[in-house]
Every structure is written in structure tokens, then in C-alpha cells.
Short mmCIF file of C-alpha atoms in Angstrom, two decimals:
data_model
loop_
_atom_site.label_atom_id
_atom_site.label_comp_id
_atom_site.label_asym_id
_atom_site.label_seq_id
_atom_site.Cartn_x
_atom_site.Cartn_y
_atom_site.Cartn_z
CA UNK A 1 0.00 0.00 0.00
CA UNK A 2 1.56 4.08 -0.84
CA UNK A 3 0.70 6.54 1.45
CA UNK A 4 0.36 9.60 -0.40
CA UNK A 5 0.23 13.58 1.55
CA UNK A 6 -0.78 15.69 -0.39
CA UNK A 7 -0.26 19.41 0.36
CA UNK A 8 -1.42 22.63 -1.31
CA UNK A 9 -4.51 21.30 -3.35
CA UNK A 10 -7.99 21.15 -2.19
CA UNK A 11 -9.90 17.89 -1.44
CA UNK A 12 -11.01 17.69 -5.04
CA UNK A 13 -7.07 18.21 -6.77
CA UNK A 14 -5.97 15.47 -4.08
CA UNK A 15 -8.63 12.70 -4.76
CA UNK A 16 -8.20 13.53 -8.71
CA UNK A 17 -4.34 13.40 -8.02
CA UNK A 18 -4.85 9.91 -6.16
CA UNK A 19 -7.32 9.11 -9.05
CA UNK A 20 -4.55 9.96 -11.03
CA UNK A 21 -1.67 7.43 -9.55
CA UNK A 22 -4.27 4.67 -9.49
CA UNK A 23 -4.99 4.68 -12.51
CA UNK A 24 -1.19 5.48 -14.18
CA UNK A 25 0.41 2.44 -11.92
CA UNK A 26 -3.06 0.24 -12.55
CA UNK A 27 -3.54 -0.10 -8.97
CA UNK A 28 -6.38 -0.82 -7.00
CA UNK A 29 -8.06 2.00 -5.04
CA UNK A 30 -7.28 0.71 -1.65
CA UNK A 31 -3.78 0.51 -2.33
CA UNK A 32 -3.06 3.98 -2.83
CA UNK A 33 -4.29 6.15 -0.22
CA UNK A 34 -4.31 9.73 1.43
CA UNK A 35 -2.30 9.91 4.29
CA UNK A 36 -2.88 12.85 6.97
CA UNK A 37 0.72 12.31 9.02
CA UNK A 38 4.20 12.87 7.39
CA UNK A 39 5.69 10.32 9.53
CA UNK A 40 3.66 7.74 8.18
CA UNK A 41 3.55 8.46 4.71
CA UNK A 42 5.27 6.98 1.95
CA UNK A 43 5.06 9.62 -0.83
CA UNK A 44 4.38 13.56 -0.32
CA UNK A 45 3.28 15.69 -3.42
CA UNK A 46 3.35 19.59 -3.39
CA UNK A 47 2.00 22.09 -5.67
CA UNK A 48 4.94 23.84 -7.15
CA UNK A 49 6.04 26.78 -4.79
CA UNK A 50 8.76 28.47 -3.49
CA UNK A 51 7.27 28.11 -0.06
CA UNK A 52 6.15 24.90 -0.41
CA UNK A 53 9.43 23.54 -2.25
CA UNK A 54 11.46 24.66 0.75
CA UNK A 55 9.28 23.47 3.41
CA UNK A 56 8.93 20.18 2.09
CA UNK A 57 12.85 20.04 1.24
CA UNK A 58 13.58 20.56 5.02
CA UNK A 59 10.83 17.74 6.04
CA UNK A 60 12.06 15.02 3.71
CA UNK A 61 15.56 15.64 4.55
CA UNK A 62 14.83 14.52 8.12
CA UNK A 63 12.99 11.57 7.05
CA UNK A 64 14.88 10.25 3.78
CA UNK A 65 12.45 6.82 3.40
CA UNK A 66 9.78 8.97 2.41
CA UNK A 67 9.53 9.68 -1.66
CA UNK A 68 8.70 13.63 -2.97
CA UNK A 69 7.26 15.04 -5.84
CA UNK A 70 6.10 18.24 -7.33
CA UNK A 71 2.83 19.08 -9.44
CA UNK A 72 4.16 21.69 -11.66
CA UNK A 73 2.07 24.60 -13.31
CA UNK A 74 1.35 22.52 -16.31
CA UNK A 75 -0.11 19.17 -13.84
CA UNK A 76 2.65 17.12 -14.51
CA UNK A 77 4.47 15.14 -11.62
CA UNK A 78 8.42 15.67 -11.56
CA UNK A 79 11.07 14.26 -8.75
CA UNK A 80 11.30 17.16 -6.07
CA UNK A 81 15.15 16.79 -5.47
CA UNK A 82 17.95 14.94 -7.08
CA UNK A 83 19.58 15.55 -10.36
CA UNK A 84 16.99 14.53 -12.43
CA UNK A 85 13.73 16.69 -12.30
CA UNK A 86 12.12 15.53 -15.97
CA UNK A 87 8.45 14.56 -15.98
CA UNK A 88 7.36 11.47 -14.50
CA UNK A 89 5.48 9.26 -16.96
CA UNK A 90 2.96 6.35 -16.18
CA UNK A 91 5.98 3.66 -15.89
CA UNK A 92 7.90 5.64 -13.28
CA UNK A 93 4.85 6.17 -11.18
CA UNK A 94 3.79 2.61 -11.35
CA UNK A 95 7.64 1.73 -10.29
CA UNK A 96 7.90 3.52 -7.94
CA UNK A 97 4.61 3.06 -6.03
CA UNK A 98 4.70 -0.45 -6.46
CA UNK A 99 7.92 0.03 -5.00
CA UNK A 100 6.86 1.71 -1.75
CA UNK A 101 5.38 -1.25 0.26
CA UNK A 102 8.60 -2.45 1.00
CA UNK A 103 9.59 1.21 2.59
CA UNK A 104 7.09 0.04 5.51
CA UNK A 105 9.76 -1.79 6.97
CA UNK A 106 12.85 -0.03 6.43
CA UNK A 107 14.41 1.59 9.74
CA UNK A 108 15.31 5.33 9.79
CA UNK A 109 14.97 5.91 12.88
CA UNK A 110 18.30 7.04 14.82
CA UNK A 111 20.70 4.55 15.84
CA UNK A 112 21.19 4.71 19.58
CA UNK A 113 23.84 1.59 19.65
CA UNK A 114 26.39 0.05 17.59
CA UNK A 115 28.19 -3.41 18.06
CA UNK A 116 28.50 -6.09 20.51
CA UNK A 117 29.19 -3.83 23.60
CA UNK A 118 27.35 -0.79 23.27
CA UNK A 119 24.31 -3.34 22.44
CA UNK A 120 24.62 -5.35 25.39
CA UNK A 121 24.77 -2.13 27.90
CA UNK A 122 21.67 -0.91 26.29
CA UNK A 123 19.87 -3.57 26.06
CA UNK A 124 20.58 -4.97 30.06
CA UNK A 125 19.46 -0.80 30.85
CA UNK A 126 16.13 -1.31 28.71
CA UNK A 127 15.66 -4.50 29.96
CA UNK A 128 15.44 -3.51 33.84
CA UNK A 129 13.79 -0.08 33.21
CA UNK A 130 11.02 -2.01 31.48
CA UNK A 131 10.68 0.95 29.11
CA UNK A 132 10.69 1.55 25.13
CA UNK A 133 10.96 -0.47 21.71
CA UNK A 134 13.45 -0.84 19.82
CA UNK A 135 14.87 -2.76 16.36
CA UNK A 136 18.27 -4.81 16.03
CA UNK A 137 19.11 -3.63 12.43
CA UNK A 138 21.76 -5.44 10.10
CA UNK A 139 22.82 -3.58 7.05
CA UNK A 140 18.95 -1.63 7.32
CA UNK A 141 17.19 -4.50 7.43
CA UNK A 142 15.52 -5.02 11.14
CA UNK A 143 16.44 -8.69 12.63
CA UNK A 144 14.32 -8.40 15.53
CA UNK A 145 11.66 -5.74 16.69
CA UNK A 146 12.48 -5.53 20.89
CA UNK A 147 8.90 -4.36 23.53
CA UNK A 148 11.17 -4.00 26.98
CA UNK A 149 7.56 -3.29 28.49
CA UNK A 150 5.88 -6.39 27.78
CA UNK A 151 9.44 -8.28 27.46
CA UNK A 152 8.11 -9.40 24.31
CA UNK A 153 9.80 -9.28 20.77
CA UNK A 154 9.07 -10.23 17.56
CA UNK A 155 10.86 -11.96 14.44
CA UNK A 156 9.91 -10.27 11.18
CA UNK A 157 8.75 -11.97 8.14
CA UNK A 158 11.60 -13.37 6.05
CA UNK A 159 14.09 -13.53 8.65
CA UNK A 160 14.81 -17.39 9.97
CA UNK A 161 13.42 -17.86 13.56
CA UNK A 162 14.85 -21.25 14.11
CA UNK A 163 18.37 -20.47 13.14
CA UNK A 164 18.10 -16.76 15.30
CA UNK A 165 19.93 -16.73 18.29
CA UNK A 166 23.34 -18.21 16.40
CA UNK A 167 22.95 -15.83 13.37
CA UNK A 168 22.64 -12.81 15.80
CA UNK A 169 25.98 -14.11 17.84
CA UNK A 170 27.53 -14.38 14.34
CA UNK A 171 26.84 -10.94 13.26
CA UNK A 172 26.97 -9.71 17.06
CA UNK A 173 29.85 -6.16 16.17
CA UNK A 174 27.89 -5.85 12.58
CA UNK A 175 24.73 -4.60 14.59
CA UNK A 176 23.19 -1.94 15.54
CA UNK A 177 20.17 -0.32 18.17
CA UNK A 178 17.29 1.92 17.14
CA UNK A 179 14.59 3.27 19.65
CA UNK A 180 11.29 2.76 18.00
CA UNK A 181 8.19 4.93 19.10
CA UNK A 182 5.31 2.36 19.97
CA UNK A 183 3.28 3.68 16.90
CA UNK A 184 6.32 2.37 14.50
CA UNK A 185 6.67 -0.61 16.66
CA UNK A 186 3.25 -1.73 16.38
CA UNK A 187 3.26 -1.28 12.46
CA UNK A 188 6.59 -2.79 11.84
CA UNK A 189 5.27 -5.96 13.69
CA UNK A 190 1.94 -5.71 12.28
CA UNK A 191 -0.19 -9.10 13.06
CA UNK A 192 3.12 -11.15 13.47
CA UNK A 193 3.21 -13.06 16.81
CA UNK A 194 4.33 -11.54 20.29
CA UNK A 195 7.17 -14.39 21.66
CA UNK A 196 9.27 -13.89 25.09
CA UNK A 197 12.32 -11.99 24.77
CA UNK A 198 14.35 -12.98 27.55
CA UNK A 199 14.32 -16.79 26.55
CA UNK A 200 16.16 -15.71 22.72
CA UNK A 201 17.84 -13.53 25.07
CA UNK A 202 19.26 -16.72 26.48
CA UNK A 203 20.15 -18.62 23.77
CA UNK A 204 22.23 -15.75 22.28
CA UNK A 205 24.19 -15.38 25.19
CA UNK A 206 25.27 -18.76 25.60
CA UNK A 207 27.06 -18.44 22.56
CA UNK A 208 30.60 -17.74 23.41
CA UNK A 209 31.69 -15.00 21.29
CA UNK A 210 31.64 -11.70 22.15
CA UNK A 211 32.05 -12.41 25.77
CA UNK A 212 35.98 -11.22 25.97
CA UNK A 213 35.69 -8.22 27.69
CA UNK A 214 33.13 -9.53 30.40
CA UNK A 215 35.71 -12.72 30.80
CA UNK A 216 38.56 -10.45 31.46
CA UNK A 217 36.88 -8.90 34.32
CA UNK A 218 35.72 -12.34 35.48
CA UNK A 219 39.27 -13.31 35.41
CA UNK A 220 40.46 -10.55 37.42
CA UNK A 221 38.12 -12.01 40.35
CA UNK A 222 34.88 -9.92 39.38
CA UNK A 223 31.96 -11.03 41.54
CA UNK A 224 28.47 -11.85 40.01
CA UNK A 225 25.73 -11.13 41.77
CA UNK A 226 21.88 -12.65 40.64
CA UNK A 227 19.45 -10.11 40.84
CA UNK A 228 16.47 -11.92 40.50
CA UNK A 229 15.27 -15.44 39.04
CA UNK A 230 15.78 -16.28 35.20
CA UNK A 231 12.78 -16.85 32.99
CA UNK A 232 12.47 -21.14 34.41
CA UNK A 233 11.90 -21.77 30.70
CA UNK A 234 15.47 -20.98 29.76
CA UNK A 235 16.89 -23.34 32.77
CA UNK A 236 15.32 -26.10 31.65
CA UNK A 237 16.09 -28.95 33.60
CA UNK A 238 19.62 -28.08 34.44
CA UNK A 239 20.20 -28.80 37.97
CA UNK A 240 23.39 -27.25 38.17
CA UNK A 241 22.43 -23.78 36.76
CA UNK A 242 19.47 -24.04 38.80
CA UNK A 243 22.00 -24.42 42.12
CA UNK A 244 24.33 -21.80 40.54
CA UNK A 245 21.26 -19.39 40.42
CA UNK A 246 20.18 -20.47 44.05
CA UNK A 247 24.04 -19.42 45.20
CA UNK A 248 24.09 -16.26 43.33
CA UNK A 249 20.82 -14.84 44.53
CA UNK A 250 22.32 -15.30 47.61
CA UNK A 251 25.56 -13.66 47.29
CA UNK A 252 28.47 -12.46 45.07
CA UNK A 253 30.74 -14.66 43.96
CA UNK A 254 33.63 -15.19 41.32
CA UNK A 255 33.79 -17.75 38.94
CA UNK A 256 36.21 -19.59 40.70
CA UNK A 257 34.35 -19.21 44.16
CA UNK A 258 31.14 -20.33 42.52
CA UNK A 259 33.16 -23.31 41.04
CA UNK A 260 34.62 -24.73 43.85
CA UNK A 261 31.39 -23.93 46.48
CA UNK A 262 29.39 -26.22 43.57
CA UNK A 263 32.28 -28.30 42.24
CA UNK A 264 31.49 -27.63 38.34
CA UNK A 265 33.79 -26.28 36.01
CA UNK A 266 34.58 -22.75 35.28
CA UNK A 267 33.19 -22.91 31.91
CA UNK A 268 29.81 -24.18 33.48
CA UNK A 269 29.75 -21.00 35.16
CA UNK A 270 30.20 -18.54 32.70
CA UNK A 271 27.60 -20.28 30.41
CA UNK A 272 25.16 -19.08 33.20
CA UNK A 273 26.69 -15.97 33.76
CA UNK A 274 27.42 -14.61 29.63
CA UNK A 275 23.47 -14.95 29.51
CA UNK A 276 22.12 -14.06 32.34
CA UNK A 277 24.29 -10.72 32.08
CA UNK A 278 23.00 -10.22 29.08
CA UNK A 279 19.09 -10.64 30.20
CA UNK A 280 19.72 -8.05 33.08
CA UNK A 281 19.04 -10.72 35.44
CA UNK A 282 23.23 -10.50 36.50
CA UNK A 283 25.19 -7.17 37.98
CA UNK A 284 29.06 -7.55 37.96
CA UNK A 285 30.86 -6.42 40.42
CA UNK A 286 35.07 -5.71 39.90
CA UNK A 287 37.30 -7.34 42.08
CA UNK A 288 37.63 -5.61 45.64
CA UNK A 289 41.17 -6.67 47.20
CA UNK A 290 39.44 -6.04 50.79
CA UNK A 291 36.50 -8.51 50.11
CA UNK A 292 36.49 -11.27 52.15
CA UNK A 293 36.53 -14.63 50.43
CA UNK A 294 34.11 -16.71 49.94
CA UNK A 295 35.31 -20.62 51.11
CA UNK A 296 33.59 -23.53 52.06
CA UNK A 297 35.01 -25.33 55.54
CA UNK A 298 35.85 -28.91 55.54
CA UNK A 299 35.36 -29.22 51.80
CA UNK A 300 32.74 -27.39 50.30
CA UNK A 301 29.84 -29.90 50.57
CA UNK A 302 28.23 -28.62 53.82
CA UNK A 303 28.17 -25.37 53.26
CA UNK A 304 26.88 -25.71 50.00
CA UNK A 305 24.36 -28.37 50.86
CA UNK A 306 22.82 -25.74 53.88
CA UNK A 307 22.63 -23.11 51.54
CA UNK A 308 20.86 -25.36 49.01
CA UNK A 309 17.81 -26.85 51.78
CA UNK A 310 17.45 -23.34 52.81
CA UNK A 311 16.64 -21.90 49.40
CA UNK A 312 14.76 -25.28 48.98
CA UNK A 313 12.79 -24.82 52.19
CA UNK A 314 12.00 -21.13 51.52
CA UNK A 315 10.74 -21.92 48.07
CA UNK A 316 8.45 -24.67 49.63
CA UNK A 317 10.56 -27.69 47.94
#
């Protein structure tokens, strides 16, 4: 469908000018329709004044998606900017609205992150505000449209859903964020199906590249601290992130504390930690040479085992 705005004729010039397109790009009627917002229109045709040339110069430069043309004094259409202003003839309107569905989904919005890092902090700070939408864009093409306030998201049409969570891991640093208003949200996703964020979320994060900067810190003795339950969907049944979650909720640790209070292996522990960092669910903490260790007397198991009936006992298991 074209949205057409038309500006400086009077109801009868725009609905013979629409009459006009229709019937030069042999379209039907409900395809090519007046449009009262600029943000939401597709094409924008001015009669041919100074005034009107300028004005509509300064909106479309703002919002480059959007097509413009000019009705000159003689009625024809012509391009309103670029280096070719010659009359448009039936097979250049029927191009290019035919054309213009496909704008519906493009992304011009700003880009408020770029690459793996700047991604991750802004989506962990949307993610526990709880506020905004947003689109992961590769190369202008949205990957996935983010609702932080419902924690929803959704995949759009022609990208693969079952393959999602490596190919966005794969293209991580060729990414980038754009805050969505909810109007562009909703029309981007349409009738597509709302699906839980946090659990793609997941996935992603369990894939190990990317994670350098976060290991580093790790490494140095950074302390992980759980600040609230994961999604039970993305545990699964895996009893040993489910007793790594129990022991983080409780308190900071490092990797290596967390390792030897549970005896599992480092690498067990940053496959909880990578996503649940990246969910918000995880706050980091850098090494603090006057924290006092955390060790287990007489070889781990008791201490572990109390702290394990007590969570069990609070939760009713």
C-alpha cells in the first residue's frame, strides 16, 4: 500500500491526483491512499512553490524513506530533489509506487547503539527499566523488533526464527540499536506473533563469542551477583544452573568461588553468567582486594548443601 500527503490542493485536486496514480500504476483504489501524518507516509506531493518547495525540502531531509514530488504549473508530476527533475510518466509512477510497500519496513529511525558492547549495555538498561521499543538492524534490514515493556519481541517476516539466536551471535559487532516509538513498533510488527524476549535472550548469550571483555573482568576475580530469578523456561532442567542461580541470589561470587562452592567447572559457570548478564538478570561487580573470600570449611559440601535446603525450604521444595 503508498501513502500519499498531499499538500497545497484542495480535497477535489488530491482525490483527482490519487485518481490519477491509481490509474497510471493500474492499482487498485485501496492501495493507494491519502495519508494525513508525514511520519507515516510513503510519498508527499506539493503544488509547485517556493514556499512549499522549501518546506517540504527541510521535512524530507529529516525523514529520507519517504519519496517527494512536485505538481508543476502545467499538472505534470516531476522528482522534487535529485539531479533529475524531468516529468514522470505512467511507468515511473507505477515503479515507484509499487515500489513503496517495501519502505514500511525499512528503519530510519536514529541509531542509539552500535556493536556487541554498546548493544549489550543498552539492552541490560532497557531490559530492567522495562521501558521503550526498539529494532536490532543489520545492514537496514531489522532482525528483531524488541517491547522491553511487555518483554516481548518479535521476528519479522523473512528472517529465519529457528536459526536466530546463532545468526545474531555471528553478526553480534555488525549490529546496531534503534529506539522505536510504539506507533512504528506496532506497524513494523503488524499481526506477526508476540514471543518472550528474555528466553532468545538466552540462547544468544550462551554463545561464546563476544564475551571477551566480560571474561577479562571475570578473570580478574569480578563477583556476580543474581538479581532476580531467570525466565524457568530458559533453565530447563539443568540442575546445576538451577544451584548456581540459588548461590548467586544469595551472594556475590567469582567464577572460581562459585566453582569450587558447587564443584562444576569454570566454563559451566560462565555459560550461566554470559546470559544471564546479558538478560539483566546478573550485575558484575570488579574485584575488591578487601572482600572477604568466599570458602567452604571442611570441603565445600556442607556449606553448599545448607545453603541449598534453605533456598529449597523457603521456596516450599
Amino acid at each position: 500500500m503508498a501513502r500519499v500527503l498531499v499538500v497545497g490542493s484542495d480535497i477535489q485536486g488530491e482525490r483527482a491526483l490519487l485518481q490519477r496514480l491509481r490509474v497510471a500504476a493500474s492499482l487498485p483504489a485501496e492501495t493507494v491512499r491519502s495519508c494525513r501524518d508525514l511520519d507515516e507516509c510513503d510519498l508527499l506531493v506539493i503544488k509547485d512553490t517556493p514556499a512549499l518547495r522549501n518546506a517540504a525540502l527541510r521535512m524530507v531531509r529529516e525523514r529520507p524513506r519517504i519519496q517527494f514530488w512536485v505538481e508543476d504549473q502545467d499538472g505534470q508530476l516531476r522528482p522534487g530533489q535529485g539531479a533529475n527533475r524531468g516529468v514522470l510518466d505512467d511507468s515511473a509512477i507505477e515503479c515507484a509506487l509499487r515500489g513503496m510497500p517495501a519502505a514500511v519496513n525499512s528503519i530510519d529511525e536514529p541509531r542509539s547503539a552500535q556493536g556487541a558492547k554498546a548493544i549489550t549495555r543498552a539492552l541490560r538498561e532497557r531490559l530492567q527499566s522495562r521501558q521503550g521499543h526498539a529494532a536490532l538492524v543489520l545492514e537496514d534490514e531489522p532482525q528483531l523488533l524488541l517491547d522491553f515493556v511487555q518483554d516481548q519481541m518479535v521476528v519479522p517476516v523473512g528472517v529465519p526464527a529457528a536459526s536466530l539466536a546463532q545468526d545474531l551471535s555471528d553478526v553480534f559487532d555488525m549490529l546496531s540499536l534503534h529506539g522505536l516509538s510504539e506507533r512504528r513498533y506496532q506497524e513494523l510488527a503488524g499481526a506477526l506473533p508476540r514471543q518472550p524476549l528474555r528466553p532468545l535472550l538466552w540462547q544468544w548469550g550462551q554463545r561464546p563469542a563476544h564475551w571477551q571483555d566480560l571474561d577479562a573482568r571475570l578473570k580478574r576475580g569480578a563477583r556476580v551477583k543474581l538479581l532476580r530469578w531467570p525466565d524457568f523456561r530458559v533453565l530447563g532442567n539443568q540442575h546445576d544452573s538451577f544451584r548456581l542461580c540459588s548461590l548467586l541470589l544469595k551472594r556475590a561470587c567469582s567464577v572460581e568461588e562459585c566453582a569450587t562452592l558447587l564443584d562444576v567447572r569454570d566454563d559451566a559457570v560462565r555459560d550461566v553468567v554470559h546470559p544471564a548478564y546479558l538478560c539483566g538478570y546478573a550485575a558484575v561487580e570488579d574485584f575488591q582486594s578487601n572482600a572477604p573470600a568466599v570458602r567452604a570449611p571442611g570441603g565445600g559440601g556442607t556449606l553448599l548443601s545448607r545453603m541449598w535446603r534453605s533456598v529449597r525450604q523457603r521456596g516450599g521444595g
